[in-house]
C-alpha cells in the first residue's frame, strides 16, 4: 500500500554528520511540512531498553517493547537544532543524545522485527497529512520508497568529524577529535553493513555533497528540487 497518494514526502538519508537533522528541519519549515526524525525513534527505544536493564541480545523482548512504544515527536523551541521527544509522557530529548545511547543504538537498529515495527510506525505517522520531510538511513530505500523526492546527503569524512566535534563541544561534551573520528568510523561501518535497512543511496535519490556548502545553500537546493518535483519539472 502506498502512503504517498495523499502525502507529499521528501526523504533525506545520509551518514552521521552529513547535516541531515538541521537541514531536514529547515526544509520542513520552509515547505510547511511535518518533520520526522527517525533516528530519534531508534534512540528512544534504545534508551528504554537501557532503562529497563534489558539484554540487547533479547531480540523478542525488544521487539515487544517497540510494539508498545508511546512516542511523540514535537517541534523544537525556536533556535534549537533538534526536536523534542516525549516517550511514555516523559521528555527524553536530552537523554536520547548521550554517548551511551549513541553507542548502543546499533544493537537495536539491527533487529529485523524492531525495524519492521518502527517502519510501520513511521509510515503511520505521516499517513494522510499533506506533507512530510522524513530523515534517517533507510527512508528512500525502505520506509517511503515510492516518494517522488529523495535526497542523499553526504560530506567528506573530515568535514563530518569537524561538524560532530563542534556540535558536541557546543553542548559542553569534552571529547577529542580522535574519539569523534573513531565513533563516526564505527557508525558508518555498522550503518552500511547492517543486514536489514542499511544506509544506502536509493537509485532514484539526488546525491548532495554538503562538504563545501552552507546550511542555507543545502536547504535552498533541496527546496528548489522539491518544488520542481511538485511542479512536474523533474521526472
Ligand atoms: O540519525 P541519528 O544519528 O540520530 O540515528 C541514530 C542511529 O539510529 C543511527 O546510528 C542508526 C539508527 N537509525 C537507523 O537504523 N535507521 C534510521 N532510519 C534512522 C536511524
PDB file of C-alpha atoms in Angstrom, residues 24-226:
ATOM      1  CA  UNK A  24      15.680  18.399   7.265  1.00  0.00           C
ATOM      2  CA  UNK A  25      14.114  20.528   9.985  1.00  0.00           C
ATOM      3  CA  UNK A  26      14.648  23.725   7.982  1.00  0.00           C
ATOM      4  CA  UNK A  27      13.367  22.184   4.729  1.00  0.00           C
ATOM      5  CA  UNK A  28      10.226  21.076   6.584  1.00  0.00           C
ATOM      6  CA  UNK A  29       9.792  24.596   7.978  1.00  0.00           C
ATOM      7  CA  UNK A  30      10.147  26.188   4.522  1.00  0.00           C
ATOM      8  CA  UNK A  31       7.788  23.722   2.843  1.00  0.00           C
ATOM      9  CA  UNK A  32       5.259  23.828   5.692  1.00  0.00           C
ATOM     10  CA  UNK A  33       5.702  20.060   6.125  1.00  0.00           C
ATOM     11  CA  UNK A  34       5.898  17.891   9.231  1.00  0.00           C
ATOM     12  CA  UNK A  35       9.436  16.837  10.155  1.00  0.00           C
ATOM     13  CA  UNK A  36      10.049  13.245  11.263  1.00  0.00           C
ATOM     14  CA  UNK A  37      13.446  12.363  12.771  1.00  0.00           C
ATOM     15  CA  UNK A  38      13.505   8.555  12.621  1.00  0.00           C
ATOM     16  CA  UNK A  39      16.901   8.358  14.367  1.00  0.00           C
ATOM     17  CA  UNK A  40      15.194   9.796  17.466  1.00  0.00           C
ATOM     18  CA  UNK A  41      12.830   6.801  17.400  1.00  0.00           C
ATOM     19  CA  UNK A  42      15.663   4.246  17.358  1.00  0.00           C
ATOM     20  CA  UNK A  43      17.382   6.266  20.095  1.00  0.00           C
ATOM     21  CA  UNK A  44      14.255   6.386  22.288  1.00  0.00           C
ATOM     22  CA  UNK A  45      13.769   2.619  22.042  1.00  0.00           C
ATOM     23  CA  UNK A  46      17.457   2.113  22.927  1.00  0.00           C
ATOM     24  CA  UNK A  47      17.038   4.336  25.995  1.00  0.00           C
ATOM     25  CA  UNK A  48      14.025   2.321  27.073  1.00  0.00           C
ATOM     26  CA  UNK A  49      15.981  -0.948  26.775  1.00  0.00           C
ATOM     27  CA  UNK A  50      18.774   0.599  28.870  1.00  0.00           C
ATOM     28  CA  UNK A  51      16.353   1.994  31.486  1.00  0.00           C
ATOM     29  CA  UNK A  52      14.814  -1.438  31.897  1.00  0.00           C
ATOM     30  CA  UNK A  53      18.238  -3.107  32.150  1.00  0.00           C
ATOM     31  CA  UNK A  54      17.268  -5.471  29.358  1.00  0.00           C
ATOM     32  CA  UNK A  55      19.732  -7.601  27.458  1.00  0.00           C
ATOM     33  CA  UNK A  56      20.416  -6.255  23.946  1.00  0.00           C
ATOM     34  CA  UNK A  57      20.593  -9.873  22.784  1.00  0.00           C
ATOM     35  CA  UNK A  58      16.949 -10.455  23.787  1.00  0.00           C
ATOM     36  CA  UNK A  59      15.544  -9.511  20.390  1.00  0.00           C
ATOM     37  CA  UNK A  60      11.991 -10.755  21.015  1.00  0.00           C
ATOM     38  CA  UNK A  61      11.641  -8.722  24.220  1.00  0.00           C
ATOM     39  CA  UNK A  62      12.979  -5.615  22.454  1.00  0.00           C
ATOM     40  CA  UNK A  63      10.533  -6.126  19.572  1.00  0.00           C
ATOM     41  CA  UNK A  64       7.694  -6.342  22.140  1.00  0.00           C
ATOM     42  CA  UNK A  65       8.914  -3.114  23.681  1.00  0.00           C
ATOM     43  CA  UNK A  66       8.883  -1.489  20.226  1.00  0.00           C
ATOM     44  CA  UNK A  67       5.226  -2.512  19.795  1.00  0.00           C
ATOM     45  CA  UNK A  68       4.194  -0.635  22.925  1.00  0.00           C
ATOM     46  CA  UNK A  69       6.367   2.416  22.311  1.00  0.00           C
ATOM     47  CA  UNK A  70       4.436   5.632  23.031  1.00  0.00           C
ATOM     48  CA  UNK A  71       6.346   8.314  21.168  1.00  0.00           C
ATOM     49  CA  UNK A  72       5.620  11.920  20.331  1.00  0.00           C
ATOM     50  CA  UNK A  73       7.945  13.962  18.138  1.00  0.00           C
ATOM     51  CA  UNK A  74       7.287  17.637  18.828  1.00  0.00           C
ATOM     52  CA  UNK A  75       8.644  20.737  17.112  1.00  0.00           C
ATOM     53  CA  UNK A  76      11.712  22.208  18.818  1.00  0.00           C
ATOM     54  CA  UNK A  77      11.765  25.506  20.653  1.00  0.00           C
ATOM     55  CA  UNK A  78      12.884  28.311  18.339  1.00  0.00           C
ATOM     56  CA  UNK A  79      16.665  28.253  17.895  1.00  0.00           C
ATOM     57  CA  UNK A  80      17.129  24.647  18.954  1.00  0.00           C
ATOM     58  CA  UNK A  81      18.530  22.300  16.303  1.00  0.00           C
ATOM     59  CA  UNK A  82      16.696  19.200  17.485  1.00  0.00           C
ATOM     60  CA  UNK A  83      13.082  18.264  18.047  1.00  0.00           C
ATOM     61  CA  UNK A  84      11.524  17.456  21.425  1.00  0.00           C
ATOM     62  CA  UNK A  85      10.916  13.782  22.010  1.00  0.00           C
ATOM     63  CA  UNK A  86       8.352  12.517  24.506  1.00  0.00           C
ATOM     64  CA  UNK A  87       8.363   8.835  25.446  1.00  0.00           C
ATOM     65  CA  UNK A  88       5.586   7.470  27.646  1.00  0.00           C
ATOM     66  CA  UNK A  89       4.774  11.079  28.572  1.00  0.00           C
ATOM     67  CA  UNK A  90       8.358  11.891  29.636  1.00  0.00           C
ATOM     68  CA  UNK A  91      10.628  14.387  27.874  1.00  0.00           C
ATOM     69  CA  UNK A  92      13.644  12.326  26.736  1.00  0.00           C
ATOM     70  CA  UNK A  93      15.034  14.867  24.242  1.00  0.00           C
ATOM     71  CA  UNK A  94      18.374  15.109  26.019  1.00  0.00           C
ATOM     72  CA  UNK A  95      18.557  11.575  27.410  1.00  0.00           C
ATOM     73  CA  UNK A  96      18.461  10.064  23.901  1.00  0.00           C
ATOM     74  CA  UNK A  97      21.513  12.075  22.772  1.00  0.00           C
ATOM     75  CA  UNK A  98      24.041  10.748  25.319  1.00  0.00           C
ATOM     76  CA  UNK A  99      27.178   8.874  24.200  1.00  0.00           C
ATOM     77  CA  UNK A 100      25.857   5.679  25.830  1.00  0.00           C
ATOM     78  CA  UNK A 101      22.647   5.735  23.805  1.00  0.00           C
ATOM     79  CA  UNK A 102      24.566   6.646  20.622  1.00  0.00           C
ATOM     80  CA  UNK A 103      26.868   3.672  21.124  1.00  0.00           C
ATOM     81  CA  UNK A 104      24.058   1.231  21.898  1.00  0.00           C
ATOM     82  CA  UNK A 105      21.615   2.128  19.087  1.00  0.00           C
ATOM     83  CA  UNK A 106      23.321  -0.340  16.758  1.00  0.00           C
ATOM     84  CA  UNK A 107      22.133  -3.317  18.842  1.00  0.00           C
ATOM     85  CA  UNK A 108      18.508  -2.235  18.459  1.00  0.00           C
ATOM     86  CA  UNK A 109      18.739  -0.991  14.841  1.00  0.00           C
ATOM     87  CA  UNK A 110      19.970  -4.341  13.545  1.00  0.00           C
ATOM     88  CA  UNK A 111      16.934  -6.329  14.784  1.00  0.00           C
ATOM     89  CA  UNK A 112      14.688  -7.068  11.782  1.00  0.00           C
ATOM     90  CA  UNK A 113      11.457  -7.322  13.832  1.00  0.00           C
ATOM     91  CA  UNK A 114      12.195  -3.977  15.515  1.00  0.00           C
ATOM     92  CA  UNK A 115      12.817  -2.267  12.180  1.00  0.00           C
ATOM     93  CA  UNK A 116       9.568  -3.703  10.817  1.00  0.00           C
ATOM     94  CA  UNK A 117       7.632  -2.176  13.714  1.00  0.00           C
ATOM     95  CA  UNK A 118       9.352   1.198  13.576  1.00  0.00           C
ATOM     96  CA  UNK A 119       8.961   1.388   9.788  1.00  0.00           C
ATOM     97  CA  UNK A 120       5.223   0.724  10.233  1.00  0.00           C
ATOM     98  CA  UNK A 121       5.039   3.458  12.889  1.00  0.00           C
ATOM     99  CA  UNK A 122       6.954   5.901  10.672  1.00  0.00           C
ATOM    100  CA  UNK A 123       4.531   5.356   7.780  1.00  0.00           C
ATOM    101  CA  UNK A 124       1.546   5.676  10.096  1.00  0.00           C
ATOM    102  CA  UNK A 125       2.856   8.960  11.491  1.00  0.00           C
ATOM    103  CA  UNK A 126       2.568  10.693   8.129  1.00  0.00           C
ATOM    104  CA  UNK A 127      -0.395   8.834   6.675  1.00  0.00           C
ATOM    105  CA  UNK A 128      -2.986  11.307   5.481  1.00  0.00           C
ATOM    106  CA  UNK A 129      -1.095  14.515   6.270  1.00  0.00           C
ATOM    107  CA  UNK A 130      -0.326  16.888   3.418  1.00  0.00           C
ATOM    108  CA  UNK A 131       3.472  16.882   3.530  1.00  0.00           C
ATOM    109  CA  UNK A 132       6.412  15.408   5.429  1.00  0.00           C
ATOM    110  CA  UNK A 133      10.185  15.524   5.496  1.00  0.00           C
ATOM    111  CA  UNK A 134      11.427  12.229   6.865  1.00  0.00           C
ATOM    112  CA  UNK A 135      15.064  11.800   7.778  1.00  0.00           C
ATOM    113  CA  UNK A 136      17.084   8.658   8.505  1.00  0.00           C
ATOM    114  CA  UNK A 137      19.110   5.902   6.888  1.00  0.00           C
ATOM    115  CA  UNK A 138      16.543   3.741   5.042  1.00  0.00           C
ATOM    116  CA  UNK A 139      13.808   6.241   4.232  1.00  0.00           C
ATOM    117  CA  UNK A 140      14.341   6.424   0.461  1.00  0.00           C
ATOM    118  CA  UNK A 141      15.130   2.716   0.152  1.00  0.00           C
ATOM    119  CA  UNK A 142      12.557   1.139   2.506  1.00  0.00           C
ATOM    120  CA  UNK A 143      10.201   3.363   4.522  1.00  0.00           C
ATOM    121  CA  UNK A 144       8.992   5.651   1.703  1.00  0.00           C
ATOM    122  CA  UNK A 145      10.445   4.019  -1.349  1.00  0.00           C
ATOM    123  CA  UNK A 146       7.610   5.398  -3.501  1.00  0.00           C
ATOM    124  CA  UNK A 147       8.484   9.011  -2.622  1.00  0.00           C
ATOM    125  CA  UNK A 148       8.968  11.264  -5.610  1.00  0.00           C
ATOM    126  CA  UNK A 149      11.534  13.461  -3.927  1.00  0.00           C
ATOM    127  CA  UNK A 150      14.565  11.717  -2.452  1.00  0.00           C
ATOM    128  CA  UNK A 151      17.825  13.225  -1.262  1.00  0.00           C
ATOM    129  CA  UNK A 152      21.018  11.524  -0.090  1.00  0.00           C
ATOM    130  CA  UNK A 153      23.263  13.895   1.852  1.00  0.00           C
ATOM    131  CA  UNK A 154      26.957  13.224   2.224  1.00  0.00           C
ATOM    132  CA  UNK A 155      30.128  15.111   3.168  1.00  0.00           C
ATOM    133  CA  UNK A 156      33.825  14.256   3.413  1.00  0.00           C
ATOM    134  CA  UNK A 157      34.825  12.258   6.480  1.00  0.00           C
ATOM    135  CA  UNK A 158      36.964  15.141   7.864  1.00  0.00           C
ATOM    136  CA  UNK A 159      34.128  17.607   7.450  1.00  0.00           C
ATOM    137  CA  UNK A 160      31.691  15.281   9.216  1.00  0.00           C
ATOM    138  CA  UNK A 161      34.123  14.818  12.101  1.00  0.00           C
ATOM    139  CA  UNK A 162      34.557  18.603  12.417  1.00  0.00           C
ATOM    140  CA  UNK A 163      30.788  19.125  12.481  1.00  0.00           C
ATOM    141  CA  UNK A 164      30.174  16.438  15.134  1.00  0.00           C
ATOM    142  CA  UNK A 165      33.051  17.797  17.223  1.00  0.00           C
ATOM    143  CA  UNK A 166      31.674  21.348  17.103  1.00  0.00           C
ATOM    144  CA  UNK A 167      28.178  20.104  17.956  1.00  0.00           C
ATOM    145  CA  UNK A 168      29.322  18.010  20.935  1.00  0.00           C
ATOM    146  CA  UNK A 169      31.567  20.770  22.284  1.00  0.00           C
ATOM    147  CA  UNK A 170      28.771  23.314  21.925  1.00  0.00           C
ATOM    148  CA  UNK A 171      26.749  21.011  24.175  1.00  0.00           C
ATOM    149  CA  UNK A 172      29.553  21.011  26.738  1.00  0.00           C
ATOM    150  CA  UNK A 173      30.850  17.491  25.995  1.00  0.00           C
ATOM    151  CA  UNK A 174      34.641  17.264  26.492  1.00  0.00           C
ATOM    152  CA  UNK A 175      35.561  14.987  23.550  1.00  0.00           C
ATOM    153  CA  UNK A 176      38.711  14.731  21.457  1.00  0.00           C
ATOM    154  CA  UNK A 177      38.825  14.751  17.651  1.00  0.00           C
ATOM    155  CA  UNK A 178      40.164  11.198  17.688  1.00  0.00           C
ATOM    156  CA  UNK A 179      37.231   9.950  19.793  1.00  0.00           C
ATOM    157  CA  UNK A 180      34.740  11.562  17.429  1.00  0.00           C
ATOM    158  CA  UNK A 181      36.581  10.202  14.355  1.00  0.00           C
ATOM    159  CA  UNK A 182      36.607   6.669  15.777  1.00  0.00           C
ATOM    160  CA  UNK A 183      32.930   6.866  16.703  1.00  0.00           C
ATOM    161  CA  UNK A 184      31.950   8.073  13.200  1.00  0.00           C
ATOM    162  CA  UNK A 185      34.066   5.402  11.506  1.00  0.00           C
ATOM    163  CA  UNK A 186      32.387   2.722  13.562  1.00  0.00           C
ATOM    164  CA  UNK A 187      28.894   4.145  12.988  1.00  0.00           C
ATOM    165  CA  UNK A 188      29.482   4.348   9.212  1.00  0.00           C
ATOM    166  CA  UNK A 189      30.515   0.718   9.230  1.00  0.00           C
ATOM    167  CA  UNK A 190      27.564  -0.571  11.290  1.00  0.00           C
ATOM    168  CA  UNK A 191      25.056   1.612   9.383  1.00  0.00           C
ATOM    169  CA  UNK A 192      26.294   0.472   5.954  1.00  0.00           C
ATOM    170  CA  UNK A 193      26.779  -3.222   6.703  1.00  0.00           C
ATOM    171  CA  UNK A 194      23.512  -3.847   8.617  1.00  0.00           C
ATOM    172  CA  UNK A 195      21.624  -6.763   7.016  1.00  0.00           C
ATOM    173  CA  UNK A 196      18.239  -5.020   7.251  1.00  0.00           C
ATOM    174  CA  UNK A 197      17.676  -1.388   6.288  1.00  0.00           C
ATOM    175  CA  UNK A 198      21.344  -0.496   5.731  1.00  0.00           C
ATOM    176  CA  UNK A 199      22.368   3.054   4.904  1.00  0.00           C
ATOM    177  CA  UNK A 200      22.384   3.224   1.117  1.00  0.00           C
ATOM    178  CA  UNK A 201      21.583   5.822  -1.513  1.00  0.00           C
ATOM    179  CA  UNK A 202      18.351   4.941  -3.307  1.00  0.00           C
ATOM    180  CA  UNK A 203      18.939   4.637  -7.062  1.00  0.00           C
ATOM    181  CA  UNK A 204      16.479   7.468  -7.678  1.00  0.00           C
ATOM    182  CA  UNK A 205      17.811   9.781  -4.926  1.00  0.00           C
ATOM    183  CA  UNK A 206      19.661  13.000  -5.690  1.00  0.00           C
ATOM    184  CA  UNK A 207      23.174  12.966  -4.188  1.00  0.00           C
ATOM    185  CA  UNK A 208      24.209  16.197  -2.489  1.00  0.00           C
ATOM    186  CA  UNK A 209      27.755  16.585  -1.159  1.00  0.00           C
ATOM    187  CA  UNK A 210      27.488  19.230   1.552  1.00  0.00           C
ATOM    188  CA  UNK A 211      31.241  19.489   2.361  1.00  0.00           C
ATOM    189  CA  UNK A 212      31.612  22.947   0.867  1.00  0.00           C
ATOM    190  CA  UNK A 213      28.048  24.180   1.206  1.00  0.00           C
ATOM    191  CA  UNK A 214      26.452  26.237   3.967  1.00  0.00           C
ATOM    192  CA  UNK A 215      23.272  25.014   5.660  1.00  0.00           C
ATOM    193  CA  UNK A 216      21.335  27.758   3.836  1.00  0.00           C
ATOM    194  CA  UNK A 217      22.682  26.611   0.462  1.00  0.00           C
ATOM    195  CA  UNK A 218      21.794  22.964   1.114  1.00  0.00           C
ATOM    196  CA  UNK A 219      18.275  23.881   2.268  1.00  0.00           C
ATOM    197  CA  UNK A 220      17.764  26.073  -0.805  1.00  0.00           C
ATOM    198  CA  UNK A 221      18.892  23.304  -3.160  1.00  0.00           C
ATOM    199  CA  UNK A 222      16.527  20.767  -1.598  1.00  0.00           C
ATOM    200  CA  UNK A 223      13.562  23.148  -1.508  1.00  0.00           C
ATOM    201  CA  UNK A 224      14.117  24.077  -5.176  1.00  0.00           C
ATOM    202  CA  UNK A 225      14.402  20.411  -6.106  1.00  0.00           C
ATOM    203  CA  UNK A 226      11.211  19.547  -4.176  1.00  0.00           C
TER     204      UNK A 226
END
